[in-house]
mmCIF file of C-alpha atoms in Angstrom:
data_model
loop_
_atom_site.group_PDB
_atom_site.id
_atom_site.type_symbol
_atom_site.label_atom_id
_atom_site.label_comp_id
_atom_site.label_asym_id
_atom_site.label_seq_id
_atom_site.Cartn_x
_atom_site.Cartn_y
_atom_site.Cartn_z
ATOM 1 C CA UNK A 1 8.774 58.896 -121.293
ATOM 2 C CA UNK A 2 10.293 56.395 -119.098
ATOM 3 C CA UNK A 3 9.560 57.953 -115.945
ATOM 4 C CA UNK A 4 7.116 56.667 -113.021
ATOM 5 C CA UNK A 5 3.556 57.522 -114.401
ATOM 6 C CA UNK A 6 0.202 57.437 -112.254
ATOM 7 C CA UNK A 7 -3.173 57.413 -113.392
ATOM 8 C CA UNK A 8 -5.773 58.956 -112.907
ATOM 9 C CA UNK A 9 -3.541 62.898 -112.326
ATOM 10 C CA UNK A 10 -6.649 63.952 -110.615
ATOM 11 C CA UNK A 11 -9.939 61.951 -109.139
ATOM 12 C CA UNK A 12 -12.560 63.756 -107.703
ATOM 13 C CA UNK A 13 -15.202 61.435 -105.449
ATOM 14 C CA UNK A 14 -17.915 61.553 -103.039
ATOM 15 C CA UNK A 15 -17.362 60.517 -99.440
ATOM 16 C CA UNK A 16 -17.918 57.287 -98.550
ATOM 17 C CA UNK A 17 -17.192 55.728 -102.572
ATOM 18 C CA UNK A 18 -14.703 53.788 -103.126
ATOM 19 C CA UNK A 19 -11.560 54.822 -105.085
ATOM 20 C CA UNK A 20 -8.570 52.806 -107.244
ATOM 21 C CA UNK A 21 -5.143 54.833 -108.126
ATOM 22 C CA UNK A 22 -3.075 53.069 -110.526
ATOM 23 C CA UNK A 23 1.132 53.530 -110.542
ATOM 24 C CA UNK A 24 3.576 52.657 -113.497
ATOM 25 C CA UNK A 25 7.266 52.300 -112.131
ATOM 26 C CA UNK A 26 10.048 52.801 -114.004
ATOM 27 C CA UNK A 27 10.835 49.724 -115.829
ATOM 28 C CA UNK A 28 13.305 46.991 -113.723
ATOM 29 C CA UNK A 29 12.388 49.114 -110.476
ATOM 30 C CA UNK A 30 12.041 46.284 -107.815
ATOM 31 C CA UNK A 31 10.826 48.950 -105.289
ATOM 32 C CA UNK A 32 7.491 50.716 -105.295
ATOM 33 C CA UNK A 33 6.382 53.364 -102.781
ATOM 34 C CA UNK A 34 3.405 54.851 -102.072
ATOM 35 C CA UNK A 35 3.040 58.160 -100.180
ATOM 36 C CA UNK A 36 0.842 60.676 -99.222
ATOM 37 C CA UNK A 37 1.131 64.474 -99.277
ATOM 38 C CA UNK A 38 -1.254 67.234 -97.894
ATOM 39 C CA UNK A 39 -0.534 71.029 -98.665
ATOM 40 C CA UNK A 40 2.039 72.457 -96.934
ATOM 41 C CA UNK A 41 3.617 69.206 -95.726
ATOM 42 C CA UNK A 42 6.104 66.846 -97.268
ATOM 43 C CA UNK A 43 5.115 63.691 -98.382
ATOM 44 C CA UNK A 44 4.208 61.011 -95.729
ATOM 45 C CA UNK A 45 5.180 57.361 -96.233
ATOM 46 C CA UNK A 46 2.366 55.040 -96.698
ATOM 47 C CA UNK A 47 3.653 51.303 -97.573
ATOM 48 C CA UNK A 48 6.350 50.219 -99.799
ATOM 49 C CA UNK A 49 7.009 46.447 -101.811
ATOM 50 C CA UNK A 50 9.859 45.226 -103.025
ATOM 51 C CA UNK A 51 8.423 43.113 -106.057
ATOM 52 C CA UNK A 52 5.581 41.931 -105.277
ATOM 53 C CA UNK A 53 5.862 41.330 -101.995
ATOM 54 C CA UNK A 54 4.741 44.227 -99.571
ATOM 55 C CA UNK A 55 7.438 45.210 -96.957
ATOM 56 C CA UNK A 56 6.108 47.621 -94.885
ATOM 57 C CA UNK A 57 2.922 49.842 -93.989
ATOM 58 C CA UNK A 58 3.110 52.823 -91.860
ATOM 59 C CA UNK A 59 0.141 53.165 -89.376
ATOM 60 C CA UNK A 60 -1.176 56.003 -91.778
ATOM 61 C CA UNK A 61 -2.406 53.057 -93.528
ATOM 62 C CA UNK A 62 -6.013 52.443 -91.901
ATOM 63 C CA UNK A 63 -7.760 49.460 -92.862
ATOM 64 C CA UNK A 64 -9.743 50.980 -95.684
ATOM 65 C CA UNK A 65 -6.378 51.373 -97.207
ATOM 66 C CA UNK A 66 -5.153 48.381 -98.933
ATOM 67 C CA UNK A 67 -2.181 48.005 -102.005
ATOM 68 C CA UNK A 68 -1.303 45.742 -104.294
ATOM 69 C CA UNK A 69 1.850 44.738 -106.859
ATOM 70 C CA UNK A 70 0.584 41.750 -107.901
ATOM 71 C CA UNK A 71 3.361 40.569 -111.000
ATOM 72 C CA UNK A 72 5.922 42.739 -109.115
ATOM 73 C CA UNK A 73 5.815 45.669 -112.287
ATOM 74 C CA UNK A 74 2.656 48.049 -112.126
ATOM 75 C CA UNK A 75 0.687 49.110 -108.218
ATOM 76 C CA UNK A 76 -2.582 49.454 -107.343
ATOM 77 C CA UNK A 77 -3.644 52.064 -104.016
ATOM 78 C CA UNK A 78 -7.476 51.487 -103.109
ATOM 79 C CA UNK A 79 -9.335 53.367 -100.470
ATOM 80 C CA UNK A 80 -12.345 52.204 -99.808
ATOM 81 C CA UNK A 81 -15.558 54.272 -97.986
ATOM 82 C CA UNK A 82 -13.561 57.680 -98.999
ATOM 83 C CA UNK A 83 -13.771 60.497 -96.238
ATOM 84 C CA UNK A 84 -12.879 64.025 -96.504
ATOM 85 C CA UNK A 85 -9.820 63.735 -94.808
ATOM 86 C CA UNK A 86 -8.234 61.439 -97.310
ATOM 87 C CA UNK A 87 -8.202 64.187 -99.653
ATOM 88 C CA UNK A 88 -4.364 64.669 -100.451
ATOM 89 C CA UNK A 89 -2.002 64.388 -103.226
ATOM 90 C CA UNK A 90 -1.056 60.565 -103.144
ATOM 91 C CA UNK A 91 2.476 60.006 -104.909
ATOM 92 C CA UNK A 92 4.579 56.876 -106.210
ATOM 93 C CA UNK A 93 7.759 56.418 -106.319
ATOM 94 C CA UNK A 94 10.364 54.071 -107.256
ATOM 95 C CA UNK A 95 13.712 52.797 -106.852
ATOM 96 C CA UNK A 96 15.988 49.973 -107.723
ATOM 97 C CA UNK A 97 16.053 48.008 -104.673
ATOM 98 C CA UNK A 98 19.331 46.359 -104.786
ATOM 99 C CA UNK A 99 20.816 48.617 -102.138
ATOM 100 C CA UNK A 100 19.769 50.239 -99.369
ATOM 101 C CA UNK A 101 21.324 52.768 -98.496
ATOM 102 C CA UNK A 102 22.264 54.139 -101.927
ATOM 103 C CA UNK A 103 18.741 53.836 -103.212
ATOM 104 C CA UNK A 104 17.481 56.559 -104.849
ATOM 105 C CA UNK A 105 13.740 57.302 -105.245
ATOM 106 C CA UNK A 106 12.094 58.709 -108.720
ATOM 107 C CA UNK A 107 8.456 60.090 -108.228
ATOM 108 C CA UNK A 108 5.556 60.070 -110.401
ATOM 109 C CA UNK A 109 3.541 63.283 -110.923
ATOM 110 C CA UNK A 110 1.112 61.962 -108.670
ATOM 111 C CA UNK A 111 -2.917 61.388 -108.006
ATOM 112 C CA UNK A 112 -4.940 64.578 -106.692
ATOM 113 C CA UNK A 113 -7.920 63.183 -104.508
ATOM 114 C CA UNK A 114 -10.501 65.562 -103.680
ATOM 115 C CA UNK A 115 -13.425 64.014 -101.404
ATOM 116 C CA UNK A 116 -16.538 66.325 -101.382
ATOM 117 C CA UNK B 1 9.048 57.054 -84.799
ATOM 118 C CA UNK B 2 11.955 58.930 -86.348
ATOM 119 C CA UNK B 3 11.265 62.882 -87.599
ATOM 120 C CA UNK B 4 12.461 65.249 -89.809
ATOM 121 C CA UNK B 5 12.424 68.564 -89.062
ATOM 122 C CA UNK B 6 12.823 71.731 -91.604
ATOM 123 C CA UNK B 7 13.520 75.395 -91.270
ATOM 124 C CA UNK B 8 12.927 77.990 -92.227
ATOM 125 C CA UNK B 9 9.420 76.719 -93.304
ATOM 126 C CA UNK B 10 9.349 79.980 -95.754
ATOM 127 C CA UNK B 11 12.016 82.400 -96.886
ATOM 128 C CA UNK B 12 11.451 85.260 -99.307
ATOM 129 C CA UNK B 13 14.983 86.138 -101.001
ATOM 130 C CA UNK B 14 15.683 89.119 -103.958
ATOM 131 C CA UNK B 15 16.830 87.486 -106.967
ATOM 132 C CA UNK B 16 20.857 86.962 -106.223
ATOM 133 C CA UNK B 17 20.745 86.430 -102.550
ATOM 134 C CA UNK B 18 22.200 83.641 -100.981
ATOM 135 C CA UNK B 19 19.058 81.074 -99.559
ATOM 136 C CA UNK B 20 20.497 78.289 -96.602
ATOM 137 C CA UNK B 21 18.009 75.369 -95.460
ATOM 138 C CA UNK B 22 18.363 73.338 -92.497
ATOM 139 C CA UNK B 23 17.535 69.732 -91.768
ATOM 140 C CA UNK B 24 17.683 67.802 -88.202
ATOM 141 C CA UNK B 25 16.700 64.673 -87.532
ATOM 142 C CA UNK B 26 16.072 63.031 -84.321
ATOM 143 C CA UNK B 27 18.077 59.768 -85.248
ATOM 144 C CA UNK B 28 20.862 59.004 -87.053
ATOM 145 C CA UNK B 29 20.778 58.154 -90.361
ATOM 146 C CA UNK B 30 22.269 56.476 -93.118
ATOM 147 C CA UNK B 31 21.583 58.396 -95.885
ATOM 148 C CA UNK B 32 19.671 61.851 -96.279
ATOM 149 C CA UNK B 33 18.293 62.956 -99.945
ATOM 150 C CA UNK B 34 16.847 66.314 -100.793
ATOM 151 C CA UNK B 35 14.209 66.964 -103.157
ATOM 152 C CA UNK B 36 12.773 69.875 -105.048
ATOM 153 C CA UNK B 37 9.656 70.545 -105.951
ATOM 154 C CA UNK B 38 7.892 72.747 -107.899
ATOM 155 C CA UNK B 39 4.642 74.265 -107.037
ATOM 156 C CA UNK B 40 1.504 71.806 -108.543
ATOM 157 C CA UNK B 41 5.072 69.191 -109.433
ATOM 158 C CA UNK B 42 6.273 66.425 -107.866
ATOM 159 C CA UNK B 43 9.389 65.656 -105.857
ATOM 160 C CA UNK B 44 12.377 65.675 -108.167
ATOM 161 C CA UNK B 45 15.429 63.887 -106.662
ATOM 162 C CA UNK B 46 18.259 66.281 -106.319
ATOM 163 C CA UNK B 47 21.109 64.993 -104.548
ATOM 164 C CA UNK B 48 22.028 61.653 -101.954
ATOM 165 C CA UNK B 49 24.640 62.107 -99.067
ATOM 166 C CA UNK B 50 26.064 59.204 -97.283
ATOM 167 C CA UNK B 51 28.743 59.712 -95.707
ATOM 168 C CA UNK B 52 29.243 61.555 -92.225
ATOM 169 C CA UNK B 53 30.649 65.379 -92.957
ATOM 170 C CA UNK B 54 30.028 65.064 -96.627
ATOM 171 C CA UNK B 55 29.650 67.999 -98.866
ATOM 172 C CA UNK B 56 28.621 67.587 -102.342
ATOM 173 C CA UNK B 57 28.213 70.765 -104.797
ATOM 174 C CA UNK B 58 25.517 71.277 -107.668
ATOM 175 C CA UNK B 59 26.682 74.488 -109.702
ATOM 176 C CA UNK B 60 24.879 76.874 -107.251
ATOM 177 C CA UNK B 61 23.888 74.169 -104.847
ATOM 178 C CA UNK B 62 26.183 73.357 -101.936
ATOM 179 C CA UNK B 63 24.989 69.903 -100.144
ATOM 180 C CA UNK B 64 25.892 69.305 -96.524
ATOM 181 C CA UNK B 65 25.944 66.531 -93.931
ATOM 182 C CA UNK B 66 26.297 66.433 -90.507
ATOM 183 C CA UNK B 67 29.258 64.830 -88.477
ATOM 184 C CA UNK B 68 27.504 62.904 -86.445
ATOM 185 C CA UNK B 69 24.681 62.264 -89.659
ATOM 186 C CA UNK B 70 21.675 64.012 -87.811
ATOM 187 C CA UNK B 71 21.733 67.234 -89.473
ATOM 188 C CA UNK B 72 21.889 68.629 -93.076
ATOM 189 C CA UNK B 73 22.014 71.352 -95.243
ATOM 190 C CA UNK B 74 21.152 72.973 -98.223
ATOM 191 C CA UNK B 75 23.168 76.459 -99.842
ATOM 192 C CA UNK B 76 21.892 77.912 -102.953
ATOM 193 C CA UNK B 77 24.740 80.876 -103.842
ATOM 194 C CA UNK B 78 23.207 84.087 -105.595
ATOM 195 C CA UNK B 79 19.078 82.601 -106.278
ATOM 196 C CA UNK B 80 17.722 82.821 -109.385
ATOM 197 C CA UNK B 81 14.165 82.952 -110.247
ATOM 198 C CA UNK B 82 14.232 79.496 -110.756
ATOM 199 C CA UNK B 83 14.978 78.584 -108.024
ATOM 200 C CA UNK B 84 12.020 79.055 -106.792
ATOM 201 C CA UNK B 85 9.966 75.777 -104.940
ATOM 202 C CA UNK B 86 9.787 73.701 -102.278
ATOM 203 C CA UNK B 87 13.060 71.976 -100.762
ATOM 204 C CA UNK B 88 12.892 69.135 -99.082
ATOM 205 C CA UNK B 89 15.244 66.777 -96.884
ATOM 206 C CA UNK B 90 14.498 63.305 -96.596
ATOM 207 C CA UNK B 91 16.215 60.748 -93.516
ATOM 208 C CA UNK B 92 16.835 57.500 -94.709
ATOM 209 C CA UNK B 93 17.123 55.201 -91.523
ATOM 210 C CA UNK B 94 16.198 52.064 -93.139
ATOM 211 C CA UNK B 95 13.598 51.395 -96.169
ATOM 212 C CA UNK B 96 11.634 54.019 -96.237
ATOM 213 C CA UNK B 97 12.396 57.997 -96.187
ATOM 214 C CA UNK B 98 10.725 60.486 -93.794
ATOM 215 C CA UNK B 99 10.545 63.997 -95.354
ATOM 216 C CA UNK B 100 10.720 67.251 -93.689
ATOM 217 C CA UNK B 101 7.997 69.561 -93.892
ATOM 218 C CA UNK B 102 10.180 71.409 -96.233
ATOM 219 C CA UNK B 103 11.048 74.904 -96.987
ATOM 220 C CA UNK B 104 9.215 77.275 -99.741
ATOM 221 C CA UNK B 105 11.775 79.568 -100.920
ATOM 222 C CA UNK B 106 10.532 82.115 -103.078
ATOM 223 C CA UNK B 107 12.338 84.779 -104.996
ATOM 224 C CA UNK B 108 11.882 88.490 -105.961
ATOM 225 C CA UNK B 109 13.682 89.263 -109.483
#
């Protein structure tokens, strides 16, 4: 499969541990999103990079949020001292990057994060 | 901040009805994409429209965008069973997308 994979599908924590999601883009993707979705809602834009180099956070991403692309191929989405509210589908998508405004986003399956 | 909104947030349809969702958004935009998704899936791209009063057809699918690129559409001619998900629109205004809330259509056979 040559799709965007995620890993772990589902995590299931205690509040106030730390947690690591892990996202696989499509190979020669330059552009990797991260987003967040709650039930009932569509999914809300969190921070994307282009490579390696990350472009732009939304304020949704407080400062126990924090995401890396460090060789520009596979993502890394840490939240640190978990709270209940952060429980939430988290997605990743990705895109080719070398146009704008025809850039078309593929998601992964997603992380399920349930904070008891 | 730019938004998205969505409506109907819910429709129930009998297998073979026709099933419309609207999109506005409160800025123009350069793009919008809609997405389906199936219940415990993931977004699946479904269709990109660019330019202003574009319409773009899918088999049952019938894609709209608005004149002045602030509103958008969705058609699905006589539903099918699988049909059945969450549609969303998503505004492209720059880098990132903002998604509706989406509408759950769901369908009686």
């Amino acid at each position: 499969d040559t799709g965007v994979s995620q890993d772990p599908r589902h995590k299931i924590t205690k509040r106030g541990q730390n947690v690591t999601f892990r996202c696989d883009p499509i190979s020669e993707h330059n552009r990797l999103y991260w987003y967040r979705q709650t039930l009932g809602q569509g999914p809300e834009f969190l921070t994307y990079f282009q490579n390696e180099a990350q472009l732009e956070k939304s304020r949704l991403l407080s400062d126990r949020f924090s995401a890396e692309r460090p060789k520009g191929s596979f993502s890394t989405l840490e939240i640190q001292r978990t709270e209940q509210g952060d429980s939430a589908m988290y997605l990743c998508a990705s895109s080719l990057g070398l146009a704008t405004i025809t850039d078309t986003q593929y998601f992964g399956p997603g992380t399920r994060l349930t904070v008891l | 901040g730019q938004q998205v909104m969505q409506i109907p947030q819910y429709q129930h349809v009998q297998e073979g009805e026709d099933f419309t969702t609207y999109c506005n958004s409160s800025t123009t935009l350069s793009n919008i994409q809609w997405y389906k998704q199936r219940p415990g899936g993931h977004p699946v791209f479904l269709i990109q429209l660019v330019k202003s009063g574009e319409v773009k057809k899918q088999k049952r699918l019938t894609f709209q965008f608005g004149e002045a690129k602030k509103n958008s559409s969705l058609h699905i001619t006589a539903t099918q069973t699988t049909d059945v998900g969450t549609y969303f629109c998503a505004g492209n205004a720059g880098n990132m997308l903002t998604f509706g809330g989406g509408t759950r259509l769901m369908v009686k056979p």
